[in-house]
């Protein structure tokens, strides 16, 4: 994906300034977003000098941001510098499997303990968002993956276990770079919208067993399905990268 899509800060940061905690955090946050949103190609080197010029800062906060992204597992060292981490098929399968486990746990804990109830305010707000998308479906776009991740994070958050949601968000980010290529067709986007609404309505109505089954089918009801989706996403990413 063309890195020119990145939007620079409205006000360039002073390159001569001594990096402050807020400056370091700003550069890290903006670079992290650019990496997660696929704004760097799979073979594009994350060069300190070029990134420093883009952000309007010295190389020091860029170097620190790269070190943190390396620790996050979002970038890796390669020949000549840093590159965005692209999970291989085995890693991707493992991440998908973990994602399925975390997704289902949010509803399972409510089934196991009737005292655990999904937050109706969170559910209602998320349903309204997806009803609006059903009325005016967005165009197919890799960045639709962000809307998809938000749905799953909000469904998890509604179940009342913040640690579970944090873990889900983390694993979703690790596979976003590949999953984003799963939303390149209109039918895929529209199917996702319909399935999200079905799952949320079932949870809202207390039909948790049905909601669990619907969510399981949505994210992968067998390892064969999980592997097939991982392979398909990897293929789409490779095809997309070939066109760059």
mmCIF file of C-alpha atoms in Angstrom:
data_model
loop_
_atom_site.group_PDB
_atom_site.id
_atom_site.type_symbol
_atom_site.label_atom_id
_atom_site.label_comp_id
_atom_site.label_asym_id
_atom_site.label_seq_id
_atom_site.Cartn_x
_atom_site.Cartn_y
_atom_site.Cartn_z
ATOM 1 C CA UNK A 1 0.000 0.000 0.000
ATOM 2 C CA UNK A 2 1.320 3.419 -0.940
ATOM 3 C CA UNK A 3 3.109 4.997 1.992
ATOM 4 C CA UNK A 4 2.193 8.429 0.567
ATOM 5 C CA UNK A 5 -1.252 7.906 2.049
ATOM 6 C CA UNK A 6 0.267 8.779 5.391
ATOM 7 C CA UNK A 7 -0.868 12.192 6.649
ATOM 8 C CA UNK A 8 1.775 14.291 8.316
ATOM 9 C CA UNK A 9 1.007 16.256 11.502
ATOM 10 C CA UNK A 10 -0.652 19.600 10.860
ATOM 11 C CA UNK A 11 2.135 21.370 12.718
ATOM 12 C CA UNK A 12 5.658 20.044 12.038
ATOM 13 C CA UNK A 13 7.530 19.180 15.178
ATOM 14 C CA UNK A 14 10.750 21.056 15.883
ATOM 15 C CA UNK A 15 13.587 18.766 14.700
ATOM 16 C CA UNK A 16 16.027 20.570 16.979
ATOM 17 C CA UNK A 17 13.944 20.060 20.089
ATOM 18 C CA UNK A 18 15.065 17.633 22.762
ATOM 19 C CA UNK A 19 12.650 14.692 22.640
ATOM 20 C CA UNK A 20 10.107 14.980 25.421
ATOM 21 C CA UNK A 21 7.893 12.145 26.629
ATOM 22 C CA UNK A 22 4.952 13.661 24.721
ATOM 23 C CA UNK A 23 6.995 13.920 21.534
ATOM 24 C CA UNK A 24 8.198 10.338 21.849
ATOM 25 C CA UNK A 25 4.651 9.147 22.452
ATOM 26 C CA UNK A 26 3.329 11.143 19.487
ATOM 27 C CA UNK A 27 5.878 9.747 17.066
ATOM 28 C CA UNK A 28 5.395 6.218 18.378
ATOM 29 C CA UNK A 29 1.597 6.453 18.160
ATOM 30 C CA UNK A 30 1.613 7.874 14.632
ATOM 31 C CA UNK A 31 4.181 5.413 13.333
ATOM 32 C CA UNK A 32 2.344 2.521 14.988
ATOM 33 C CA UNK A 33 -0.907 3.580 13.319
ATOM 34 C CA UNK A 34 0.814 3.821 9.941
ATOM 35 C CA UNK A 35 2.265 0.317 10.358
ATOM 36 C CA UNK A 36 -1.055 -1.200 11.454
ATOM 37 C CA UNK A 37 -2.981 0.518 8.655
ATOM 38 C CA UNK A 38 -0.751 -1.002 5.996
ATOM 39 C CA UNK A 39 0.788 2.271 4.881
ATOM 40 C CA UNK A 40 4.161 0.599 4.295
ATOM 41 C CA UNK A 41 4.722 -2.092 1.714
ATOM 42 C CA UNK A 42 5.857 -5.588 2.781
ATOM 43 C CA UNK A 43 9.341 -4.926 1.397
ATOM 44 C CA UNK A 44 9.580 -1.240 2.279
ATOM 45 C CA UNK A 45 12.469 -0.394 4.608
ATOM 46 C CA UNK A 46 11.547 1.829 7.554
ATOM 47 C CA UNK A 47 14.506 4.173 7.258
ATOM 48 C CA UNK A 48 15.148 6.480 10.208
ATOM 49 C CA UNK A 49 16.086 9.526 8.137
ATOM 50 C CA UNK A 50 13.063 9.275 5.856
ATOM 51 C CA UNK A 51 10.708 8.770 8.788
ATOM 52 C CA UNK A 52 12.287 11.669 10.676
ATOM 53 C CA UNK A 53 11.691 13.924 7.683
ATOM 54 C CA UNK A 54 8.112 12.717 7.358
ATOM 55 C CA UNK A 55 7.320 13.455 10.997
ATOM 56 C CA UNK A 56 9.398 16.629 11.117
ATOM 57 C CA UNK A 57 11.523 15.414 14.022
ATOM 58 C CA UNK A 58 15.076 14.333 14.740
ATOM 59 C CA UNK A 59 16.081 10.688 14.364
ATOM 60 C CA UNK A 60 16.070 10.097 18.134
ATOM 61 C CA UNK A 61 12.288 9.785 18.694
ATOM 62 C CA UNK A 62 12.014 7.781 15.465
ATOM 63 C CA UNK A 63 14.717 5.394 16.663
ATOM 64 C CA UNK A 64 12.900 4.999 19.990
ATOM 65 C CA UNK A 65 9.572 4.400 18.226
ATOM 66 C CA UNK A 66 11.142 1.730 16.031
ATOM 67 C CA UNK A 67 12.594 0.018 19.105
ATOM 68 C CA UNK A 68 9.153 -0.058 20.746
ATOM 69 C CA UNK A 69 7.483 -1.389 17.593
ATOM 70 C CA UNK A 70 10.148 -4.097 17.430
ATOM 71 C CA UNK A 71 9.305 -5.054 21.025
ATOM 72 C CA UNK A 72 5.592 -5.018 20.102
ATOM 73 C CA UNK A 73 6.311 -7.541 17.359
ATOM 74 C CA UNK A 74 4.889 -5.219 14.698
ATOM 75 C CA UNK A 75 8.212 -4.733 12.893
ATOM 76 C CA UNK A 76 11.317 -6.879 12.534
ATOM 77 C CA UNK A 77 14.969 -6.502 11.636
ATOM 78 C CA UNK A 78 15.959 -7.470 8.124
ATOM 79 C CA UNK A 79 18.756 -6.819 5.682
ATOM 80 C CA UNK A 80 19.543 -3.142 5.935
ATOM 81 C CA UNK A 81 17.017 -2.095 8.549
ATOM 82 C CA UNK A 82 13.488 -2.554 9.848
ATOM 83 C CA UNK A 83 10.493 -3.902 7.953
ATOM 84 C CA UNK A 84 6.836 -4.495 8.828
ATOM 85 C CA UNK A 85 6.337 -7.951 10.327
ATOM 86 C CA UNK A 86 4.345 -10.255 8.082
ATOM 87 C CA UNK A 87 3.368 -13.479 9.891
ATOM 88 C CA UNK A 88 4.096 -16.670 7.998
ATOM 89 C CA UNK A 89 1.286 -19.153 7.477
ATOM 90 C CA UNK A 90 2.083 -21.169 10.608
ATOM 91 C CA UNK A 91 2.187 -18.048 12.788
ATOM 92 C CA UNK A 92 -0.958 -16.712 11.177
ATOM 93 C CA UNK A 93 -2.806 -19.965 11.866
ATOM 94 C CA UNK A 94 -1.730 -19.786 15.509
ATOM 95 C CA UNK A 95 -2.900 -16.183 15.815
ATOM 96 C CA UNK A 96 -6.233 -17.006 14.157
ATOM 97 C CA UNK A 97 -6.734 -19.913 16.540
ATOM 98 C CA UNK A 98 -6.020 -17.670 19.530
ATOM 99 C CA UNK A 99 -8.403 -15.051 18.182
ATOM 100 C CA UNK A 100 -11.213 -17.595 17.889
ATOM 101 C CA UNK A 101 -10.621 -18.741 21.465
ATOM 102 C CA UNK A 102 -10.697 -15.196 22.842
ATOM 103 C CA UNK A 103 -13.770 -14.253 20.793
ATOM 104 C CA UNK A 104 -15.841 -17.183 21.978
ATOM 105 C CA UNK A 105 -14.822 -16.825 25.617
ATOM 106 C CA UNK A 106 -16.677 -13.519 25.910
ATOM 107 C CA UNK A 107 -20.034 -15.222 25.291
ATOM 108 C CA UNK A 108 -19.110 -18.514 26.947
ATOM 109 C CA UNK A 109 -18.529 -16.844 30.295
ATOM 110 C CA UNK A 110 -22.069 -15.451 30.190
ATOM 111 C CA UNK A 111 -23.492 -18.865 29.325
ATOM 112 C CA UNK A 112 -21.593 -20.473 32.212
ATOM 113 C CA UNK A 113 -22.548 -17.813 34.759
ATOM 114 C CA UNK A 114 -26.011 -16.208 34.441
ATOM 115 C CA UNK A 115 -24.800 -13.390 36.705
ATOM 116 C CA UNK A 116 -22.454 -12.251 33.909
ATOM 117 C CA UNK A 117 -24.482 -10.085 31.584
ATOM 118 C CA UNK A 118 -23.462 -8.178 28.481
ATOM 119 C CA UNK A 119 -23.650 -4.407 28.844
ATOM 120 C CA UNK A 120 -26.831 -3.389 26.959
ATOM 121 C CA UNK A 121 -25.530 0.146 26.341
ATOM 122 C CA UNK A 122 -22.437 -1.139 24.528
ATOM 123 C CA UNK A 123 -24.499 -3.634 22.542
ATOM 124 C CA UNK A 124 -27.085 -1.016 21.522
ATOM 125 C CA UNK A 125 -24.463 1.500 20.410
ATOM 126 C CA UNK A 126 -22.615 -1.075 18.318
ATOM 127 C CA UNK A 127 -25.839 -2.298 16.738
ATOM 128 C CA UNK A 128 -26.746 1.253 15.705
ATOM 129 C CA UNK A 129 -23.361 1.611 14.035
ATOM 130 C CA UNK A 130 -23.846 -1.560 12.018
ATOM 131 C CA UNK A 131 -27.471 -0.787 11.173
ATOM 132 C CA UNK A 132 -26.213 2.441 9.602
ATOM 133 C CA UNK A 133 -23.614 0.483 7.605
ATOM 134 C CA UNK A 134 -26.291 -1.934 6.434
ATOM 135 C CA UNK A 135 -28.290 1.002 5.069
ATOM 136 C CA UNK A 136 -25.228 2.507 3.360
ATOM 137 C CA UNK A 137 -22.585 -0.189 2.943
ATOM 138 C CA UNK A 138 -19.059 1.201 2.643
ATOM 139 C CA UNK A 139 -17.047 0.529 -0.475
ATOM 140 C CA UNK A 140 -14.713 -2.479 -0.308
ATOM 141 C CA UNK A 141 -11.494 -1.279 1.289
ATOM 142 C CA UNK A 142 -8.704 -2.993 3.223
ATOM 143 C CA UNK A 143 -9.228 -0.456 6.017
ATOM 144 C CA UNK A 144 -12.663 -1.935 6.666
ATOM 145 C CA UNK A 145 -10.717 -4.351 8.860
ATOM 146 C CA UNK A 146 -10.568 -1.590 11.497
ATOM 147 C CA UNK A 147 -14.377 -1.488 11.653
ATOM 148 C CA UNK A 148 -14.416 -5.280 11.904
ATOM 149 C CA UNK A 149 -11.907 -5.265 14.757
ATOM 150 C CA UNK A 150 -13.925 -2.622 16.601
ATOM 151 C CA UNK A 151 -17.050 -4.777 16.432
ATOM 152 C CA UNK A 152 -15.281 -7.733 17.982
ATOM 153 C CA UNK A 153 -13.587 -5.592 20.616
ATOM 154 C CA UNK A 154 -16.899 -4.000 21.618
ATOM 155 C CA UNK A 155 -18.648 -7.368 21.776
ATOM 156 C CA UNK A 156 -15.872 -8.575 24.057
ATOM 157 C CA UNK A 157 -15.940 -5.377 26.134
ATOM 158 C CA UNK A 158 -19.667 -5.766 26.672
ATOM 159 C CA UNK A 159 -19.003 -9.125 28.347
ATOM 160 C CA UNK A 160 -17.215 -7.326 31.187
ATOM 161 C CA UNK A 161 -13.696 -8.783 31.200
ATOM 162 C CA UNK A 162 -11.203 -6.006 30.251
ATOM 163 C CA UNK A 163 -8.228 -8.383 30.263
ATOM 164 C CA UNK A 164 -9.964 -10.596 27.709
ATOM 165 C CA UNK A 165 -10.679 -7.606 25.503
ATOM 166 C CA UNK A 166 -7.103 -6.314 25.744
ATOM 167 C CA UNK A 167 -5.777 -9.709 24.670
ATOM 168 C CA UNK A 168 -8.201 -9.809 21.743
ATOM 169 C CA UNK A 169 -7.200 -6.314 20.588
ATOM 170 C CA UNK A 170 -3.524 -7.290 20.734
ATOM 171 C CA UNK A 171 -3.904 -10.438 18.659
ATOM 172 C CA UNK A 172 -6.168 -8.645 16.175
ATOM 173 C CA UNK A 173 -3.484 -6.032 15.604
ATOM 174 C CA UNK A 174 -0.873 -8.723 15.010
ATOM 175 C CA UNK A 175 -2.872 -10.173 12.108
ATOM 176 C CA UNK A 176 -4.384 -6.944 10.766
ATOM 177 C CA UNK A 177 -1.637 -6.537 8.164
ATOM 178 C CA UNK A 178 -2.851 -9.734 6.509
ATOM 179 C CA UNK A 179 -6.566 -9.711 7.392
ATOM 180 C CA UNK A 180 -7.095 -6.320 5.784
ATOM 181 C CA UNK A 181 -6.913 -8.014 2.379
ATOM 182 C CA UNK A 182 -9.970 -10.081 3.256
ATOM 183 C CA UNK A 183 -12.272 -7.105 2.599
ATOM 184 C CA UNK A 184 -11.679 -6.385 -1.076
ATOM 185 C CA UNK A 185 -15.102 -7.347 -2.429
ATOM 186 C CA UNK A 186 -18.561 -5.909 -1.862
ATOM 187 C CA UNK A 187 -20.121 -9.250 -0.991
ATOM 188 C CA UNK A 188 -17.487 -9.865 1.710
ATOM 189 C CA UNK A 189 -18.199 -6.487 3.298
ATOM 190 C CA UNK A 190 -21.973 -6.918 3.142
ATOM 191 C CA UNK A 191 -21.809 -10.461 4.512
ATOM 192 C CA UNK A 192 -19.678 -9.249 7.411
ATOM 193 C CA UNK A 193 -22.181 -6.499 8.210
ATOM 194 C CA UNK A 194 -25.117 -8.934 8.182
ATOM 195 C CA UNK A 195 -23.316 -11.450 10.381
ATOM 196 C CA UNK A 196 -22.257 -8.801 12.892
ATOM 197 C CA UNK A 197 -25.844 -7.624 13.244
ATOM 198 C CA UNK A 198 -27.125 -11.174 13.683
ATOM 199 C CA UNK A 199 -24.583 -11.923 16.420
ATOM 200 C CA UNK A 200 -25.246 -8.695 18.319
ATOM 201 C CA UNK A 201 -29.030 -9.115 18.147
ATOM 202 C CA UNK A 202 -28.809 -12.648 19.509
ATOM 203 C CA UNK A 203 -26.635 -11.476 22.404
ATOM 204 C CA UNK A 204 -28.915 -8.491 23.024
ATOM 205 C CA UNK A 205 -31.934 -10.790 23.181
ATOM 206 C CA UNK A 206 -30.247 -13.175 25.611
ATOM 207 C CA UNK A 207 -30.106 -16.001 23.067
ATOM 208 C CA UNK A 208 -26.537 -16.733 24.072
ATOM 209 C CA UNK A 209 -26.272 -20.311 22.831
ATOM 210 C CA UNK A 210 -27.372 -19.185 19.381
ATOM 211 C CA UNK A 211 -25.107 -16.144 19.588
ATOM 212 C CA UNK A 212 -22.165 -18.384 20.481
ATOM 213 C CA UNK A 213 -22.811 -20.635 17.485
ATOM 214 C CA UNK A 214 -23.233 -17.663 15.154
ATOM 215 C CA UNK A 215 -19.991 -16.098 16.380
ATOM 216 C CA UNK A 216 -18.199 -19.439 16.079
ATOM 217 C CA UNK A 217 -19.311 -19.780 12.461
ATOM 218 C CA UNK A 218 -18.354 -16.159 11.792
ATOM 219 C CA UNK A 219 -14.775 -16.373 13.060
ATOM 220 C CA UNK A 220 -14.151 -20.006 12.092
ATOM 221 C CA UNK A 221 -16.014 -23.065 13.334
ATOM 222 C CA UNK A 222 -13.160 -25.467 12.650
ATOM 223 C CA UNK A 223 -9.398 -25.336 12.272
ATOM 224 C CA UNK A 224 -9.881 -26.152 8.583
ATOM 225 C CA UNK A 225 -11.914 -22.958 8.178
ATOM 226 C CA UNK A 226 -9.371 -20.942 10.151
ATOM 227 C CA UNK A 227 -6.533 -22.264 8.001
ATOM 228 C CA UNK A 228 -8.452 -21.644 4.779
ATOM 229 C CA UNK A 229 -9.100 -18.029 5.779
ATOM 230 C CA UNK A 230 -5.484 -17.521 6.752
ATOM 231 C CA UNK A 231 -4.295 -18.922 3.411
ATOM 232 C CA UNK A 232 -6.795 -16.814 1.481
ATOM 233 C CA UNK A 233 -5.728 -13.651 3.286
ATOM 234 C CA UNK A 234 -2.041 -14.427 2.654
ATOM 235 C CA UNK A 235 -2.751 -14.969 -1.044
ATOM 236 C CA UNK A 236 -4.658 -11.691 -1.342
ATOM 237 C CA UNK A 237 -1.869 -9.817 0.409
ATOM 238 C CA UNK A 238 0.742 -11.314 -1.924
ATOM 239 C CA UNK A 239 -1.310 -10.404 -4.985
ATOM 240 C CA UNK A 240 -1.832 -6.881 -3.719
ATOM 241 C CA UNK A 241 1.853 -6.424 -2.923
ATOM 242 C CA UNK A 242 2.785 -7.677 -6.396
ATOM 243 C CA UNK A 243 0.871 -4.778 -7.917
ATOM 244 C CA UNK A 244 2.824 -2.163 -5.966
#
